[in-house]
Coordinates of C-alpha atoms in Angstrom, one line a residue:
Chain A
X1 CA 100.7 87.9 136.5
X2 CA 102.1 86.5 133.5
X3 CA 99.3 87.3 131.4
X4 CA 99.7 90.6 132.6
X5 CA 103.7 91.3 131.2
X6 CA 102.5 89.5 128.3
X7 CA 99.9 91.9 127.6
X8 CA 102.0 94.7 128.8
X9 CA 104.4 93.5 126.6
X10 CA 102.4 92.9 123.2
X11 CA 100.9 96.5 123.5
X12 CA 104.9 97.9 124.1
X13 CA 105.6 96.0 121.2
X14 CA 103.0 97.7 119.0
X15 CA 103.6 101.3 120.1
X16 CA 107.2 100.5 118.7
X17 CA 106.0 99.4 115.5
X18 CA 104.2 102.3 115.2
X19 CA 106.6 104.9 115.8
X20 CA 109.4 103.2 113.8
X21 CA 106.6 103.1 111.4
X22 CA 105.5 106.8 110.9
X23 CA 109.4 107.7 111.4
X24 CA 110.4 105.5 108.5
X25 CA 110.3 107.7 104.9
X26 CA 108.7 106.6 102.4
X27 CA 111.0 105.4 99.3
X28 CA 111.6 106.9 95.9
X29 CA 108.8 106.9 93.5
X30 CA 107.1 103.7 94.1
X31 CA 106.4 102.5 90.5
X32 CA 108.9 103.2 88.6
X33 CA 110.8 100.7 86.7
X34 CA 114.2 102.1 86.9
X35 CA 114.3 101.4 90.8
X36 CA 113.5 97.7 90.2
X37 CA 117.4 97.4 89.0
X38 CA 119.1 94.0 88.7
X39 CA 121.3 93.4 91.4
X40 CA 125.1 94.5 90.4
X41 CA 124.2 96.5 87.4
X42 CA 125.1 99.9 88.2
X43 CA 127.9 101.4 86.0
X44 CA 131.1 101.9 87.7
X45 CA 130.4 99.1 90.2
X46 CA 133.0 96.6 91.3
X47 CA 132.0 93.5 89.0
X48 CA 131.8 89.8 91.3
X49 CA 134.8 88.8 89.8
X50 CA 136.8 92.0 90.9
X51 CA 134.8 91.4 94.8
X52 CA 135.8 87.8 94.7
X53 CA 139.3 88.4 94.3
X54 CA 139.3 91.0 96.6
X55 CA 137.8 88.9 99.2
X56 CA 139.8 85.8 98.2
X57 CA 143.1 88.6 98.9
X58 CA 141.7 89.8 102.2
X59 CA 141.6 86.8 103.7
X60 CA 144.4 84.6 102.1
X61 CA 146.1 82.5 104.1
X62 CA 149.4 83.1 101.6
X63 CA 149.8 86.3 103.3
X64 CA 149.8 85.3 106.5
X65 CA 151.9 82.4 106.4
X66 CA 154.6 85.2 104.4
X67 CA 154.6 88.2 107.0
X68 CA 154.8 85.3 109.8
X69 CA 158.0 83.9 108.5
X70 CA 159.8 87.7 108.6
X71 CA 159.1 87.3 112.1
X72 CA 158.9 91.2 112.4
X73 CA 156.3 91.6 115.8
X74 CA 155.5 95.2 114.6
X75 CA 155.1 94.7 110.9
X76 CA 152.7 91.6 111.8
X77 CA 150.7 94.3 114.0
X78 CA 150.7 96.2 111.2
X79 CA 149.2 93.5 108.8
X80 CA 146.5 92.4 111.4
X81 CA 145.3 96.0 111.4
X82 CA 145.5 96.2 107.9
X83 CA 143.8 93.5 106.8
X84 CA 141.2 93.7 109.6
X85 CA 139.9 97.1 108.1
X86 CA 139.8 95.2 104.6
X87 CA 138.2 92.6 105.8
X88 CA 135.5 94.7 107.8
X89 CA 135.1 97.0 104.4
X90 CA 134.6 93.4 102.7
X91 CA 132.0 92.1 104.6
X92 CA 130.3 95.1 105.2
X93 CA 129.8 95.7 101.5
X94 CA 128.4 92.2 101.5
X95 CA 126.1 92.7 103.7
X96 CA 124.7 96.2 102.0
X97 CA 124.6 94.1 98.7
X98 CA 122.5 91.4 100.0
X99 CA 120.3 93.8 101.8
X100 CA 120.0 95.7 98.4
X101 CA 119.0 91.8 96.9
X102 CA 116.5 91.6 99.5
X103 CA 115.0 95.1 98.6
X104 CA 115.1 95.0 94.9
X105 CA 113.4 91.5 95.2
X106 CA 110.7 92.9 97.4
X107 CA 110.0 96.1 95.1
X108 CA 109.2 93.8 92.5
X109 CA 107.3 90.7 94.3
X110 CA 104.6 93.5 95.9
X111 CA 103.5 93.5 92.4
X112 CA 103.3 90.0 91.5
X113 CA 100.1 88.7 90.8
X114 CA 100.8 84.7 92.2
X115 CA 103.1 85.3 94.8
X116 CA 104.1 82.4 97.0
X117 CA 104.2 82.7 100.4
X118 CA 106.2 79.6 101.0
X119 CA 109.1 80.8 98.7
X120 CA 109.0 84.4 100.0
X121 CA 109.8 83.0 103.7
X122 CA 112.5 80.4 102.4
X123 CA 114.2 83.5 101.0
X124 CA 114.0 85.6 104.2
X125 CA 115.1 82.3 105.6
X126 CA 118.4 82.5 103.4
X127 CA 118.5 86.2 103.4
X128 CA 119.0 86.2 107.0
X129 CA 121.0 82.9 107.3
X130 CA 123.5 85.4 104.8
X131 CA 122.8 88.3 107.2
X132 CA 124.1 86.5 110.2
X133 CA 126.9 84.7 108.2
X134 CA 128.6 88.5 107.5
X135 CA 127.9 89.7 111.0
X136 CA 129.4 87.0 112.4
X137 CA 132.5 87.1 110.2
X138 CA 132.7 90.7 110.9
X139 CA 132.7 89.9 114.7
X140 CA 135.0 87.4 114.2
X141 CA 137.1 89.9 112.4
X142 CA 136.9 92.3 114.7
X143 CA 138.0 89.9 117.7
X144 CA 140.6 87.5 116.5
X145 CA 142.4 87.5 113.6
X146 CA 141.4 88.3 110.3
X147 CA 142.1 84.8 108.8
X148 CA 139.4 83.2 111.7
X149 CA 136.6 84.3 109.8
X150 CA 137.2 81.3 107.1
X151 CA 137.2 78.9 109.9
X152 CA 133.4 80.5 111.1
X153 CA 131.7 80.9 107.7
X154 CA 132.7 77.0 106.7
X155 CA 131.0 75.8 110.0
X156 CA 128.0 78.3 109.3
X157 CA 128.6 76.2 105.7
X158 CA 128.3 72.8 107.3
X159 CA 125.6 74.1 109.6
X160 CA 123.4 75.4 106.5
X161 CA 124.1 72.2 104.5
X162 CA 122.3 70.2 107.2
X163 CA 119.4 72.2 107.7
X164 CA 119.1 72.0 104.0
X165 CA 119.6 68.2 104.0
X166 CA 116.4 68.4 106.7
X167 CA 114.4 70.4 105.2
X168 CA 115.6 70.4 101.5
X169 CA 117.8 72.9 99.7
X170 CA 117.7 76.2 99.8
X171 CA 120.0 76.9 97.2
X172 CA 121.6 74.7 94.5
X173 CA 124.5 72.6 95.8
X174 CA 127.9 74.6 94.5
X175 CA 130.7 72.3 94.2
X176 CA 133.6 73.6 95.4
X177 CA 135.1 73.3 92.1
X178 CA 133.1 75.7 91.1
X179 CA 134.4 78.7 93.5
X180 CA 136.4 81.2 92.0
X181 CA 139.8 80.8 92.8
X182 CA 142.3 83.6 91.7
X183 CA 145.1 82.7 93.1
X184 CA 146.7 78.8 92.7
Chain B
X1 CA 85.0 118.7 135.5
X2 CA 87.5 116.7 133.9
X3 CA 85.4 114.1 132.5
X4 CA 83.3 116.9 130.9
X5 CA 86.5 118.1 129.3
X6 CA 87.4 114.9 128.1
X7 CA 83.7 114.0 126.7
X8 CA 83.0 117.3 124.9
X9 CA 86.3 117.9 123.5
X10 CA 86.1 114.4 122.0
X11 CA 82.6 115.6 120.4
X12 CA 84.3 118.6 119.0
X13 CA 87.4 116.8 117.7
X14 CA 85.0 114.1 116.3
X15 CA 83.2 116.6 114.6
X16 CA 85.8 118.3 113.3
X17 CA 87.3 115.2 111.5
X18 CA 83.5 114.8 109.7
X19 CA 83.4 118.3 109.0
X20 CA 86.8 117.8 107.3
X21 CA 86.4 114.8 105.9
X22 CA 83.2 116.1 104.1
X23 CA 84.8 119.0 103.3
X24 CA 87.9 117.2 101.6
X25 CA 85.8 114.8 100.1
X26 CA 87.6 112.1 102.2
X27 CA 85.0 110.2 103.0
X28 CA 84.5 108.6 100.1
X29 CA 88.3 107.7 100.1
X30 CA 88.0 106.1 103.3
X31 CA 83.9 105.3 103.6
X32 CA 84.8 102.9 106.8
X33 CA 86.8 104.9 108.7
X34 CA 84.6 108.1 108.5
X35 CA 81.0 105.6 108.8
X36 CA 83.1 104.7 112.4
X37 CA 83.8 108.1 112.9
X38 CA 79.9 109.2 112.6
X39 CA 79.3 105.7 114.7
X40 CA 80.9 107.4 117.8
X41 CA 79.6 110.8 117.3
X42 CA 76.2 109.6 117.2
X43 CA 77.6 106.8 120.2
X44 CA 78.7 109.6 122.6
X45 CA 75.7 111.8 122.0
X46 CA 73.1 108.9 123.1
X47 CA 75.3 107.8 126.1
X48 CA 75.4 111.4 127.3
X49 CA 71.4 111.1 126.9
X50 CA 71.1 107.5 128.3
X51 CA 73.6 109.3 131.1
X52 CA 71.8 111.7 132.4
X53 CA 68.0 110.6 131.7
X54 CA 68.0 106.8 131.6
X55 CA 71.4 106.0 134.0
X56 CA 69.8 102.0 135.2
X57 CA 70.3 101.6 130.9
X58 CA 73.9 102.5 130.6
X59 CA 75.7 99.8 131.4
X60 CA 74.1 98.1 128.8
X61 CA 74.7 100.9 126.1
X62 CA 77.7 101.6 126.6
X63 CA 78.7 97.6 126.3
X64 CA 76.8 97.1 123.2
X65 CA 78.4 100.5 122.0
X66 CA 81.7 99.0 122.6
X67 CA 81.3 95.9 121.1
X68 CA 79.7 97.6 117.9
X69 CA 82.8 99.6 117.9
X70 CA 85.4 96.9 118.2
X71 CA 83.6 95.3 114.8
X72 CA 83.8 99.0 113.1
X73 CA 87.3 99.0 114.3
X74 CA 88.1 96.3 112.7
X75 CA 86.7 97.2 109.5
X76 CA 89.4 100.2 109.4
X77 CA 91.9 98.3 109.4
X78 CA 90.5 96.4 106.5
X79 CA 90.4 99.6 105.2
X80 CA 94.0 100.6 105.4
X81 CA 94.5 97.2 103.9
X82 CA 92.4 97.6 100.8
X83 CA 94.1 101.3 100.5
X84 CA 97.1 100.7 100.8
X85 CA 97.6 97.5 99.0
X86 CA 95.3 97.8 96.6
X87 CA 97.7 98.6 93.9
X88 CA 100.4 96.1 94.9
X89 CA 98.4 92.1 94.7
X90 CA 101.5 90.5 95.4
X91 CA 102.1 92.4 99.2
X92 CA 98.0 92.3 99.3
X93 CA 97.9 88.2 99.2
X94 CA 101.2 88.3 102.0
X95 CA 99.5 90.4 104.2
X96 CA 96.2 88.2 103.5
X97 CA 97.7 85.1 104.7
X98 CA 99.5 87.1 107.5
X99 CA 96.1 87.9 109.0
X100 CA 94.4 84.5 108.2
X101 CA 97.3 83.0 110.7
X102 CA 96.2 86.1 113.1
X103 CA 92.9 85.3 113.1
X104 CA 93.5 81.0 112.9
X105 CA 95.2 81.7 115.7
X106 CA 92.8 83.8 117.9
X107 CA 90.2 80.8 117.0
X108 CA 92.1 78.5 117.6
X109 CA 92.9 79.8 121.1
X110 CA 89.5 79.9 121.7
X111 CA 88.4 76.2 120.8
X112 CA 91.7 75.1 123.1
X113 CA 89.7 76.8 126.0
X114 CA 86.6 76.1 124.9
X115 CA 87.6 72.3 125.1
X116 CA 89.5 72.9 128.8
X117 CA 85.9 73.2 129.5
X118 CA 86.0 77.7 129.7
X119 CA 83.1 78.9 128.0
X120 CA 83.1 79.5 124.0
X121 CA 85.3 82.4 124.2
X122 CA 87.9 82.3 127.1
X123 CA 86.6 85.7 129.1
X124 CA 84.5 85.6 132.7
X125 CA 83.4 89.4 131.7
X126 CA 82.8 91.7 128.9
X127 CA 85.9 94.0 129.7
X128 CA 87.8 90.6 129.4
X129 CA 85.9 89.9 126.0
X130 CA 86.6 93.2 125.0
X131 CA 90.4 92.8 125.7
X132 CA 91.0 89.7 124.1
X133 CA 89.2 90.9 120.9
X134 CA 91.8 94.2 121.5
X135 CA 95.0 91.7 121.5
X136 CA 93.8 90.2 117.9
X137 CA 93.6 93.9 116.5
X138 CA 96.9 94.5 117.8
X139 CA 98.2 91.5 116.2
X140 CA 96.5 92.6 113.0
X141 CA 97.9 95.8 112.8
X142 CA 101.3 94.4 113.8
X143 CA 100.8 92.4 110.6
X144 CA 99.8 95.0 108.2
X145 CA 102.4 97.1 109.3
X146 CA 105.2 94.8 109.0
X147 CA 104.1 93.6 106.0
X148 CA 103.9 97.5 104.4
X149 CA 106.9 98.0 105.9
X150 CA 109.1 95.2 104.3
X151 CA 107.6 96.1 100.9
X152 CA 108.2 99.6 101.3
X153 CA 104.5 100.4 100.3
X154 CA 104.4 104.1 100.1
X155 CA 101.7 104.9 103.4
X156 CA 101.4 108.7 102.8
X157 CA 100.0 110.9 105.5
X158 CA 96.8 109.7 105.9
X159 CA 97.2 106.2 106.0
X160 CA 100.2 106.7 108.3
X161 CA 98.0 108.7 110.9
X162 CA 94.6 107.0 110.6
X163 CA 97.0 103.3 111.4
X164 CA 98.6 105.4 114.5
X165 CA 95.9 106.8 115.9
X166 CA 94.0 103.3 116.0
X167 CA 96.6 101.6 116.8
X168 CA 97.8 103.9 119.9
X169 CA 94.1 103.6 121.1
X170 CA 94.1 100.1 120.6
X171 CA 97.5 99.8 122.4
X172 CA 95.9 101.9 125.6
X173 CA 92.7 100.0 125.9
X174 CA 94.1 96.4 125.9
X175 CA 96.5 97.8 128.6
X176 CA 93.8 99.9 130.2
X177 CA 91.4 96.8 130.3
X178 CA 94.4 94.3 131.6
X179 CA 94.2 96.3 134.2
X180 CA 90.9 96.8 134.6
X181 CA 90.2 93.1 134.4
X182 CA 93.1 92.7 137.1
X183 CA 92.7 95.6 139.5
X184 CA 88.4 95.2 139.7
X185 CA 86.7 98.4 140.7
X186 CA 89.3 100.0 142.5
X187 CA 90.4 101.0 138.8
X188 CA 87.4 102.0 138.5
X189 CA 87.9 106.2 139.0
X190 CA 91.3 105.9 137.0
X191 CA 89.1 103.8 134.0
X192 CA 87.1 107.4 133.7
X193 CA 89.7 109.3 132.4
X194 CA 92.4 107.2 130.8
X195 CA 90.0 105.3 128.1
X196 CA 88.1 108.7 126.8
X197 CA 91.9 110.6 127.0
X198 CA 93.1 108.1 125.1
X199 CA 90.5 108.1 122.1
X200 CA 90.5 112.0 122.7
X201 CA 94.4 111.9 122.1
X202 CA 93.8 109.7 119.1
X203 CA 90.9 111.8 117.3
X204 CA 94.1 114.7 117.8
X205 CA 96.5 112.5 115.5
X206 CA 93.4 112.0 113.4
X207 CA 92.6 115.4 112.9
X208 CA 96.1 116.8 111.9
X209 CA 96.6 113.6 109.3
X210 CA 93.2 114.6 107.8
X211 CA 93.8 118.5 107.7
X212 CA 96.0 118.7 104.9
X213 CA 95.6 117.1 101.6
X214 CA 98.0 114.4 100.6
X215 CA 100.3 114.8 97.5
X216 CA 98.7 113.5 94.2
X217 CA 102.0 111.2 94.0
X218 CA 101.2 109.6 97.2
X219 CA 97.6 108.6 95.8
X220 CA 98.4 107.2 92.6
X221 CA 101.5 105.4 92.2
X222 CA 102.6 104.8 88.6
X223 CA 102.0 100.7 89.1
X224 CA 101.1 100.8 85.5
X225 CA 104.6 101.5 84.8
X226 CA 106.2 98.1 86.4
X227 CA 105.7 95.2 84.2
X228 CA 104.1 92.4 86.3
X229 CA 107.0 89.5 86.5
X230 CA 106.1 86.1 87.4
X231 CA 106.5 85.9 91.1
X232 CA 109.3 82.3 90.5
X233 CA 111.1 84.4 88.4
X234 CA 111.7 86.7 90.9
X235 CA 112.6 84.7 93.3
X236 CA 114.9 82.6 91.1
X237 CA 116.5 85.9 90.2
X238 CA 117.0 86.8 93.9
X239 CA 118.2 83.5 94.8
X240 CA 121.2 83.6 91.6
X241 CA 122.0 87.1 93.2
X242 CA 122.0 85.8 97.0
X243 CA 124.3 83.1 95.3
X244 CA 126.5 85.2 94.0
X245 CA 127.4 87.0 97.4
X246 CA 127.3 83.3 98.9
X247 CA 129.9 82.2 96.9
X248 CA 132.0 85.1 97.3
X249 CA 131.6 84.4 101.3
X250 CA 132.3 80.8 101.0
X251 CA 135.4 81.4 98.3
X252 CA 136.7 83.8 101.2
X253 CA 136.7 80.9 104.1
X254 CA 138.4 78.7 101.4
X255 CA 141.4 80.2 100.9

């Protein structure tokens, strides 16, 4: 019987795959170099100094602490929603940018001659470690306050930094040093 | 009635496809999938013979028929592999080790029975056989698909219908022979219709992909145009990006 709902199961699977397959468009001209564009280079785009500030803003602690201490109910309503719409806008634009990583990486490995295998699955491994890290922050957004989300992402931090211990790094070690700070 | 219906209307569509396909000059685009095509036109017109003028042979015929068309099956989608990946090495070698793992697997499933004491493949009959040979195209085309599919490999019409049409009658004979297998002969008068339909409903799909030419554009991508980068440079690249975003996450839960 179990075979059965496996088998049942395996053949549902495939007639999904294949409609979301012949629904899915194909992209813009396949081939041409100007798609294969590096990550954060188009004109008018927020630079990663502007998006870390921005973030580093949205969920500062500074601010909270301040609109606590005018102990004003309504205007702390008012911040919460505030900020929780920034913070969603934040970390939804994160995720679209590492999604956009993910695709302009894959437009240009489908033409590389010695592509590893190995290292392609470590970076889906990280790409969707990243993935989970923004929906989770969103969620966490979402239901608490906006501040909770720092408290989430360093244990997906800690989490990451054992599995890398395990099974070695998938990205350099960044001191924390080395994070942009723009406000003392 | 019915399975008259069914049988000739699946000779018709089949020869429509060839007739197409000659006409088009698609058979030499795709030499597998049309040399299958003729296989079953030249399949259903001996079993009709062997049907009605040699009936104690059929069993036989139409088992070794089967089993001939599983193989040629299989083939197609080795076609749609070398089509549609042909022009992009670096998805062509994923998608190679993807379907090494399907097929180390399927063998390896069958030495683990083999040495529980089954026989060399794990299947009491040849609807059984036939089933489990089903399940490792499904997970083939499960393979090629997702791999096209994360690298965005333009499929076109044709390669999108010939993949659906297979893969639907794939899809409806492992379920149909599940059940088969399971249910015994009082399947049996169901078995008639549903396989045939299916194929039938399958050559359909075939038949309106194939009609129309495809657009030049979808034939000849301009890979000449990308530069090939060194695959570790690619992935260094996407990992300094990835970084980036990472830092920006882990600067946020800082503050």
């Amino acid at each position: 019987m179990n075979l059965l709902l496996l088998i049942f199961v395996i053949a549902a699977v495939l007639g999904w795959a294949l409609i979301y397959f012949l629904r899915l468009k194909d992209g813009p001209a396949t081939g041409d170099q100007a798609e294969v564009i590096r990550f954060g280079g188009q004109p008018g785009d927020a630079t990663d100094k502007d998006r870390q500030f921005l973030g580093d803003a949205i969920f500062s602690n500074g601010d909270w602490d301040f609109i606590r201490r005018e102990g004003s109910p309504s205007l702390r309503n008012l911040f919460i929603e505030e900020r929780r719409a920034l913070a969603a806008q934040w970390l939804n634009d994160s995720a679209r940018r590492i999604r956009a990583v993910r695709a302009n990486h894959l437009r240009g490995s489908r033409y590389s001659q010695n592509l590893d295998v190995l290292a392609e699955l470590k970076l889906l491994l990280l790409f969707l470690y990243l993935i989970s890290l923004c929906r989770c922050m969103l969620l966490a957004v979402r239901v608490t306050q906006p501040t909770a989300a720092r408290t989430l992402a360093l244990h997906f931090e800690r989490m990451a930094g054992r599995l890398g211990r395990a099974e070695g790094p998938v990205l350099s070690h960044v001191p924390a040093e080395q994070i942009p700070r723009s406000r003392p | 009635m019915l399975t008259q219906i069914i049988w000739w209307g699946g000779i018709l569509l089949e020869f429509l496809l060839l007739l197409r396909g000659i006409q088009t000059k698609w058979v030499s685009r795709f030499p597998i999938f049309y040399s299958y095509h003729i296989f079953i036109f030249v399949q259903s017109l001996l079993l009709f013979v062997v049907y009605h003028w040699a009936y104690p042979r059929y069993e036989m015929a139409w088992w070794t028929c089967e089993f001939v068309g599983v193989l040629l099956g299989s083939l197609i989608l080795l076609e749609v592999y070398r089509v549609a990946l042909g022009q992009y090495p670096g998805t062509a070698r994923m998608a190679r080790k993807l379907l090494g793992f399907v097929f180390a697997m399927a063998v390896a499933k069958a030495l683990v029975g083999h040495s529980y004491g089954a026989v060399w493949w794990p299947a009491k009959t040849y609807a059984e056989l036939e089933r489990n040979l089903r399940v490792v195209q499904v997970f083939a085309i499960l393979a090629i698909v997702a791999v096209m599919v994360a690298y965005a490999i333009p499929r076109g019409r044709h390669l999108k219908g010939i993949l659906a049409g297979y893969g639907l009658f794939v899809a409806l004979s492992v379920v149909h022979l599940t059940l088969w297998t399971h249910l015994g002969d009082s399947f049996q008068r169901f078995v008639t219709y549903v396989l045939p339909f299916s194929y039938d409903v399958a050559l359909c799909i075939w038949v309106v992909a194939l009609w129309v030419p495809e657009k030049e554009a979808n034939l000849a991508p301009g890979v000449l145009a990308v530069a090939h980068e060194d695959h570790s440079v690619l992935v260094m690249q996407a990992k300094e990006d990835l970084e980036q975003i990472r830092l920006g996450l882990r600067g946020a839960a800082r503050r």
